[in-house]
Coordinates of C-alpha atoms in Angstrom, one line a residue:
X1 CA -133.8 -75.3 -49.2
X2 CA -132.7 -75.0 -52.8
X3 CA -133.2 -71.2 -52.6
X4 CA -131.0 -71.0 -49.5
X5 CA -128.3 -73.2 -51.2
X6 CA -128.3 -71.0 -54.3
X7 CA -128.1 -67.8 -52.2
X8 CA -125.1 -69.3 -50.4
X9 CA -123.4 -70.2 -53.6
X10 CA -124.1 -66.7 -55.1
X11 CA -122.8 -65.1 -51.9
X12 CA -119.6 -67.2 -52.1
X13 CA -119.0 -66.2 -55.7
X14 CA -119.4 -62.6 -54.9
X15 CA -116.8 -62.9 -52.1
X16 CA -114.4 -64.6 -54.4
X17 CA -115.0 -62.0 -57.1
X18 CA -114.3 -59.2 -54.7
X19 CA -111.2 -60.9 -53.4
X20 CA -109.9 -61.4 -56.9
X21 CA -110.6 -57.7 -57.8
X22 CA -108.8 -56.6 -54.6
X23 CA -105.8 -58.8 -55.4
X24 CA -105.6 -57.5 -59.0
X25 CA -105.8 -53.9 -57.7
X26 CA -103.0 -54.5 -55.3
X27 CA -100.8 -56.1 -57.9
X28 CA -101.5 -53.3 -60.3
X29 CA -100.6 -50.7 -57.7
X30 CA -97.4 -52.6 -56.8
X31 CA -96.5 -52.8 -60.5
X32 CA -97.1 -49.1 -60.9
X33 CA -94.9 -48.3 -57.9
X34 CA -92.1 -50.6 -59.3
X35 CA -92.4 -48.8 -62.6
X36 CA -92.2 -45.4 -60.9
X37 CA -89.1 -46.5 -58.9
X38 CA -87.5 -47.9 -62.0
X39 CA -88.2 -44.6 -63.8
X40 CA -86.7 -42.6 -60.9
X41 CA -83.6 -44.8 -60.9
X42 CA -83.2 -44.3 -64.6
X43 CA -83.6 -40.6 -64.2
X44 CA -81.0 -40.6 -61.4
X45 CA -78.6 -42.6 -63.5
X46 CA -79.2 -40.2 -66.4
X47 CA -78.5 -37.3 -64.1
X48 CA -75.3 -38.9 -62.9
X49 CA -74.2 -39.6 -66.4
X50 CA -75.0 -36.0 -67.4
X51 CA -73.0 -34.7 -64.5
X52 CA -70.1 -36.8 -65.4
X53 CA -70.3 -35.7 -69.0
X54 CA -70.5 -32.1 -67.8
X55 CA -67.3 -32.6 -65.7
X56 CA -65.5 -34.2 -68.6
X57 CA -66.7 -31.4 -70.9
X58 CA -65.5 -28.8 -68.4
X59 CA -62.0 -30.3 -68.3
X60 CA -62.0 -30.8 -72.1
X61 CA -63.2 -27.2 -72.8
X62 CA -59.7 -25.9 -72.1
X63 CA -57.4 -26.2 -75.1
X64 CA -54.7 -24.1 -76.6
X65 CA -51.3 -22.7 -75.5
X66 CA -50.2 -20.4 -72.7
X67 CA -46.9 -18.7 -73.3
X68 CA -44.7 -17.1 -70.7
X69 CA -41.2 -15.9 -70.4
X70 CA -39.0 -14.5 -67.6
X71 CA -37.3 -15.2 -64.3
X72 CA -35.0 -18.1 -63.9
X73 CA -35.6 -18.1 -60.2
X74 CA -39.3 -18.9 -60.9
X75 CA -38.4 -22.0 -63.0
X76 CA -39.1 -24.6 -60.4
X77 CA -42.5 -23.1 -59.4
X78 CA -43.6 -22.5 -63.0
X79 CA -42.6 -26.0 -64.1
X80 CA -44.5 -27.6 -61.2
X81 CA -47.6 -25.5 -61.8
X82 CA -47.5 -26.2 -65.5
X83 CA -47.3 -30.0 -65.0
X84 CA -50.2 -29.9 -62.5
X85 CA -52.3 -27.7 -64.7
X86 CA -51.7 -29.8 -67.8
X87 CA -52.6 -33.0 -65.9
X88 CA -56.0 -31.5 -65.2
X89 CA -56.3 -30.0 -68.7
X90 CA -54.5 -32.4 -71.1
X91 CA -55.4 -30.4 -74.2
X92 CA -53.5 -27.3 -72.9
X93 CA -49.8 -26.7 -73.7
X94 CA -47.8 -24.4 -71.4
X95 CA -44.6 -23.0 -73.0
X96 CA -42.1 -21.3 -70.7
X97 CA -38.8 -19.6 -71.4
X98 CA -36.5 -18.7 -68.4
X99 CA -34.4 -15.8 -69.7
X100 CA -34.5 -13.3 -66.8
X101 CA -37.2 -11.0 -65.4
X102 CA -36.3 -8.0 -67.5
X103 CA -36.7 -10.0 -70.7
X104 CA -40.0 -11.5 -69.5
X105 CA -41.5 -8.0 -68.9
X106 CA -40.2 -6.8 -72.2
X107 CA -41.9 -9.8 -73.9
X108 CA -45.3 -9.4 -72.3
X109 CA -45.1 -5.6 -73.0
X110 CA -44.5 -6.4 -76.6
X111 CA -47.4 -8.9 -76.7
X112 CA -45.2 -11.8 -77.7
X113 CA -46.1 -13.8 -74.6
X114 CA -49.2 -14.1 -72.4
X115 CA -47.4 -13.8 -69.1
X116 CA -44.1 -12.2 -68.1
X117 CA -42.5 -13.8 -65.0
X118 CA -40.6 -11.4 -62.8
X119 CA -38.9 -12.2 -59.4
X120 CA -39.2 -8.6 -58.4
X121 CA -41.8 -5.9 -58.1
X122 CA -42.7 -4.0 -61.3
X123 CA -41.3 -0.5 -61.8
X124 CA -43.6 2.5 -62.1
X125 CA -42.6 2.8 -65.8
X126 CA -43.6 -0.8 -66.4
X127 CA -46.9 -0.3 -64.8
X128 CA -47.4 2.9 -66.8
X129 CA -47.1 0.8 -69.9
X130 CA -50.2 -1.2 -68.9
X131 CA -48.4 -4.1 -67.3
X132 CA -50.3 -5.5 -64.3
X133 CA -48.4 -6.9 -61.3
X134 CA -50.0 -10.3 -60.3
X135 CA -48.1 -11.5 -57.2
X136 CA -48.5 -15.3 -57.0
X137 CA -45.8 -16.1 -54.3
X138 CA -43.2 -14.6 -52.0
X139 CA -39.6 -15.7 -52.1
X140 CA -36.7 -15.1 -49.8
X141 CA -33.2 -14.4 -51.1
X142 CA -30.6 -16.4 -49.3
X143 CA -27.0 -15.2 -49.1
X144 CA -24.8 -18.3 -49.6
X145 CA -21.1 -19.0 -49.1
X146 CA -18.9 -22.0 -49.8
X147 CA -19.4 -24.8 -47.3
X148 CA -16.0 -24.4 -45.7
X149 CA -16.5 -20.8 -44.8
X150 CA -16.3 -20.2 -41.1
X151 CA -18.5 -17.1 -41.2
X152 CA -22.1 -17.9 -40.3
X153 CA -23.7 -14.5 -39.8
X154 CA -23.4 -11.1 -41.4
X155 CA -24.9 -7.7 -40.6
X156 CA -26.7 -5.8 -43.3
X157 CA -23.9 -3.2 -43.2
X158 CA -21.2 -6.0 -43.7
X159 CA -23.2 -7.4 -46.6
X160 CA -23.3 -4.0 -48.2
X161 CA -19.6 -3.5 -47.7
X162 CA -18.8 -6.9 -49.3
X163 CA -20.9 -6.2 -52.4
X164 CA -19.6 -2.6 -52.8
X165 CA -16.0 -3.7 -52.5
X166 CA -15.2 -2.0 -49.2
X167 CA -14.5 -5.4 -47.5
X168 CA -12.4 -7.8 -49.6
X169 CA -11.2 -10.5 -47.2
X170 CA -13.0 -12.8 -44.9
X171 CA -10.5 -12.2 -42.1
X172 CA -12.1 -8.7 -41.8
X173 CA -15.3 -10.4 -40.7
X174 CA -13.9 -13.0 -38.3
X175 CA -13.2 -15.6 -40.9
X176 CA -10.0 -17.1 -42.4
X177 CA -7.5 -15.1 -44.4
X178 CA -9.3 -15.7 -47.7
X179 CA -10.1 -13.2 -50.5
X180 CA -13.9 -12.6 -50.9
X181 CA -15.1 -13.7 -54.4
X182 CA -18.3 -11.7 -55.0
X183 CA -20.7 -13.6 -57.2
X184 CA -23.9 -12.0 -58.6
X185 CA -26.5 -12.3 -61.3
X186 CA -26.5 -10.6 -64.7
X187 CA -28.0 -7.2 -65.5
X188 CA -31.7 -7.6 -66.0
X189 CA -32.0 -10.5 -63.4
X190 CA -35.0 -10.1 -61.1
X191 CA -32.9 -11.6 -58.2
X192 CA -30.2 -9.0 -58.8
X193 CA -32.6 -6.1 -59.0
X194 CA -34.4 -7.2 -55.8
X195 CA -31.1 -7.8 -53.9
X196 CA -29.6 -4.5 -54.9
X197 CA -32.8 -2.6 -54.3
X198 CA -33.4 -4.1 -50.9
X199 CA -29.9 -3.2 -49.8
X200 CA -30.0 0.2 -51.6
X201 CA -26.8 -0.6 -53.6
X202 CA -28.1 -0.3 -57.2
X203 CA -25.2 0.2 -59.7
X204 CA -22.6 0.1 -56.9
X205 CA -21.7 -3.6 -56.8
X206 CA -18.2 -4.9 -57.4
X207 CA -18.9 -8.3 -58.9
X208 CA -16.1 -10.9 -59.6
X209 CA -18.6 -12.8 -61.8
X210 CA -22.0 -12.0 -63.1
X211 CA -23.9 -15.3 -64.0
X212 CA -27.0 -15.8 -66.0
X213 CA -28.9 -18.3 -63.8
X214 CA -29.7 -19.3 -60.2
X215 CA -28.1 -22.7 -60.8
X216 CA -24.9 -21.2 -62.1
X217 CA -24.6 -19.0 -59.0
X218 CA -25.1 -22.0 -56.8
X219 CA -22.5 -24.1 -58.6
X220 CA -19.9 -21.3 -58.7
X221 CA -20.2 -20.5 -55.0
X222 CA -20.1 -24.2 -54.0
X223 CA -16.9 -24.8 -56.0
X224 CA -15.1 -21.5 -55.1
X225 CA -13.3 -21.0 -51.8
X226 CA -14.2 -17.6 -50.4
X227 CA -17.1 -17.1 -52.7
X228 CA -20.4 -15.4 -51.7
X229 CA -23.6 -15.2 -53.8
X230 CA -27.3 -14.7 -53.5
X231 CA -30.0 -17.1 -54.7
X232 CA -33.7 -17.9 -54.3
X233 CA -34.4 -19.4 -50.9
X234 CA -36.2 -22.4 -52.3
X235 CA -33.1 -23.7 -54.2
X236 CA -30.7 -23.7 -51.3
X237 CA -29.2 -27.2 -50.7
X238 CA -26.2 -28.8 -48.9
X239 CA -23.8 -27.8 -51.6
X240 CA -23.6 -24.3 -50.1
X241 CA -24.0 -22.7 -46.7
X242 CA -26.7 -20.0 -46.1
X243 CA -25.6 -17.3 -43.7
X244 CA -28.0 -15.5 -41.4
X245 CA -28.4 -11.7 -41.6
X246 CA -28.4 -9.7 -38.4
X247 CA -28.8 -12.9 -36.5
X248 CA -31.9 -13.9 -38.5
X249 CA -32.0 -17.1 -40.6
X250 CA -33.5 -17.1 -44.1
X251 CA -36.6 -19.2 -43.3
X252 CA -40.3 -19.0 -44.3
X253 CA -41.3 -18.2 -40.8
X254 CA -38.9 -15.3 -40.5
X255 CA -39.9 -13.9 -43.9
X256 CA -43.6 -14.0 -42.9
X257 CA -42.7 -12.3 -39.6
X258 CA -40.9 -9.6 -41.5
X259 CA -37.7 -10.1 -39.6
X260 CA -35.5 -11.4 -42.5
X261 CA -34.5 -8.4 -44.7
X262 CA -34.2 -10.1 -48.1
X263 CA -37.5 -11.1 -49.6
X264 CA -39.3 -10.4 -52.8
X265 CA -42.5 -11.1 -54.8
X266 CA -42.8 -13.7 -57.6
X267 CA -44.9 -11.8 -60.2
X268 CA -46.8 -13.2 -63.2
X269 CA -47.3 -10.0 -65.1
X270 CA -50.0 -9.5 -67.7
X271 CA -50.7 -6.8 -70.2
X272 CA -54.0 -5.5 -68.7
X273 CA -56.0 -7.0 -65.9
X274 CA -56.5 -10.8 -65.6
X275 CA -60.2 -10.3 -66.5
X276 CA -59.1 -8.9 -69.8
X277 CA -57.0 -12.0 -70.7
X278 CA -58.1 -15.0 -72.8
X279 CA -60.3 -17.6 -71.1
X280 CA -57.3 -19.9 -71.0
X281 CA -55.1 -17.4 -69.2
X282 CA -57.9 -16.6 -66.8
X283 CA -58.2 -20.4 -66.1
X284 CA -54.5 -20.5 -65.4
X285 CA -54.7 -17.8 -62.7
X286 CA -57.9 -19.4 -61.3
X287 CA -55.9 -22.6 -60.9
X288 CA -53.1 -20.8 -59.1
X289 CA -55.5 -19.4 -56.6
X290 CA -57.2 -22.7 -56.0
X291 CA -56.3 -25.1 -53.2
X292 CA -54.5 -27.3 -55.6
X293 CA -52.4 -24.5 -57.0
X294 CA -51.6 -23.2 -53.5
X295 CA -50.3 -26.6 -52.6
X296 CA -48.0 -26.7 -55.6
X297 CA -46.6 -23.3 -54.7
X298 CA -46.0 -24.3 -51.1
X299 CA -44.3 -27.6 -52.1
X300 CA -41.9 -25.5 -54.1
X301 CA -40.8 -23.9 -50.8
X302 CA -42.5 -20.6 -51.4
X303 CA -44.8 -18.4 -49.4
X304 CA -48.4 -17.7 -50.4
X305 CA -49.2 -13.9 -50.7
X306 CA -51.9 -12.5 -48.4

């Protein structure tokens, strides 16, 4: 009897011992799994932190100054792009002068600026000097008259006759008996070069006034009865009236379709290929080609190049 009792007790103790061992093993395994999970969470958090630091570092890597000079017609677009680029890269300064396309190309050729802005295609001579034509947008040139002018449409031939002095009164074109005041841009202006080249009237124009900025042309035309001028499409507002040419309005859709005759490229010229420029200038062009840069250009009323 005592032997059976002792055997039972021993058996019970063995069962309890095994149960205790099993419980300890389970707890150890669970603890190990918790430790592994915690380690993985820590690693993931560290990866996220590293990624954030990398992003911050990437933004902070850009510092210094980009200098550009040139077209007054490109001022709105350049200013908008500069503000957006600097917002993404706070340690970068973008310095821009708006002194005309010719002056901008001269400056980049001389190496005094990084980028020369021109609201026209480059000449063969400029390209031969190592200047590269980087087209960033397409702009239309609008022909504008004072708001009271009754004439709403001109043919290409009539526009040529106005600017070469063959037609001098609006009555000859179906308008009122008012002298035509021919307004244009100064020599060296990209807008003037493009306008005259597109109409094949280089060095033939009979200007009443030659003004040194797009804004000045707009103001003079708006305030002068009988005036006519040409400006970048994106700056046209209610202070003037844009006339159609050969029945085609100056709109983005018509320029893309190739039916509006007065359009031109907006060029950011560099001395050598973009790949040969500084990292900062290369980053500037990369931003222009990004979705964000494209949105800024379109918001300025311009057309993206193909």
